[in-house]
Amino acid sequence: MAGEGWTDTIRPRTGLRGHPRLAFIVDQASTHIRNADLVVIEGPSFGGGVAHRHEDLAGLRVMVRHACWRRGIPYAVVPPSCRALYATGKGSGSKGAVRDAVRTLYGVECDGPGRYDQADAYVLLAMGLHRLGWPLAVVPDSHRRGLDGCQWPDIEGLAA
């Protein structure tokens, strides 16, 4: 999760599995998004060693999108390669490069066990604000191309 100038990690307690774990994460995410104008969610990654968790991650994405829908909050889905492209200029940019870019471009330190997830969340925030017309930093055209491959909702009137 991220907001301007901050990041946070939702960390279920050890041993929480299955539906209770998913419910905890969705409840915590819902608390963060309750007043949002736009939520930006990272889309699926079919590589990177997450195949064993694909079903839970896919379900979690759907549950968060549903929580947005229930609250009337528009949401965007950003492929991981577009997130990396926006942050680093390369769609194959590493997690470390994304984290470094967040520190350099936005002055936000992402440390600890959730550091890469926090950096990813901050880039998604930056992309959403950029799409709304409020970029957090000047990014080169090569990076801005990352906005093009995303599923953006109709956001007319949100930037006003």
JSON list of C-alpha atoms in Angstrom, two decimals, residues 22 26 41-46 54-67 75 77:
[
{"chain": "A", "resi": 22, "resn": "LEU", "atom": "CA", "xyz": [-7.29, -13.43, 2.23]},
{"chain": "A", "resi": 26, "resn": "VAL", "atom": "CA", "xyz": [-8.79, -7.48, 1.89]},
{"chain": "A", "resi": 41, "resn": "ILE", "atom": "CA", "xyz": [-3.53, -2.63, -8.59]},
{"chain": "A", "resi": 42, "resn": "GLU", "atom": "CA", "xyz": [-0.63, -4.63, -9.97]},
{"chain": "A", "resi": 43, "resn": "GLY", "atom": "CA", "xyz": [-1.72, -7.24, -12.47]},
{"chain": "A", "resi": 44, "resn": "PRO", "atom": "CA", "xyz": [-0.61, -10.86, -12.57]},
{"chain": "A", "resi": 45, "resn": "SER", "atom": "CA", "xyz": [2.98, -11.98, -12.93]},
{"chain": "A", "resi": 46, "resn": "PHE", "atom": "CA", "xyz": [3.40, -15.34, -14.57]},
{"chain": "A", "resi": 54, "resn": "HIS", "atom": "CA", "xyz": [-0.90, -17.89, -8.41]},
{"chain": "A", "resi": 55, "resn": "GLU", "atom": "CA", "xyz": [-4.40, -18.95, -7.39]},
{"chain": "A", "resi": 56, "resn": "ASP", "atom": "CA", "xyz": [-4.37, -17.05, -4.07]},
{"chain": "A", "resi": 57, "resn": "LEU", "atom": "CA", "xyz": [-2.86, -13.96, -5.70]},
{"chain": "A", "resi": 58, "resn": "ALA", "atom": "CA", "xyz": [-5.41, -14.05, -8.52]},
{"chain": "A", "resi": 59, "resn": "GLY", "atom": "CA", "xyz": [-8.22, -14.43, -6.01]},
{"chain": "A", "resi": 60, "resn": "LEU", "atom": "CA", "xyz": [-6.85, -11.62, -3.88]},
{"chain": "A", "resi": 61, "resn": "ARG", "atom": "CA", "xyz": [-6.72, -9.28, -6.89]},
{"chain": "A", "resi": 62, "resn": "VAL", "atom": "CA", "xyz": [-10.35, -10.07, -7.71]},
{"chain": "A", "resi": 63, "resn": "MET", "atom": "CA", "xyz": [-11.40, -9.56, -4.08]},
{"chain": "A", "resi": 64, "resn": "VAL", "atom": "CA", "xyz": [-9.70, -6.14, -3.90]},
{"chain": "A", "resi": 65, "resn": "ARG", "atom": "CA", "xyz": [-11.22, -5.12, -7.24]},
{"chain": "A", "resi": 66, "resn": "HIS", "atom": "CA", "xyz": [-14.61, -6.21, -5.91]},
{"chain": "A", "resi": 67, "resn": "ALA", "atom": "CA", "xyz": [-14.07, -4.15, -2.74]},
{"chain": "A", "resi": 75, "resn": "TYR", "atom": "CA", "xyz": [-9.45, 0.98, -10.28]},
{"chain": "A", "resi": 77, "resn": "VAL", "atom": "CA", "xyz": [-4.71, -2.79, -13.40]}
]
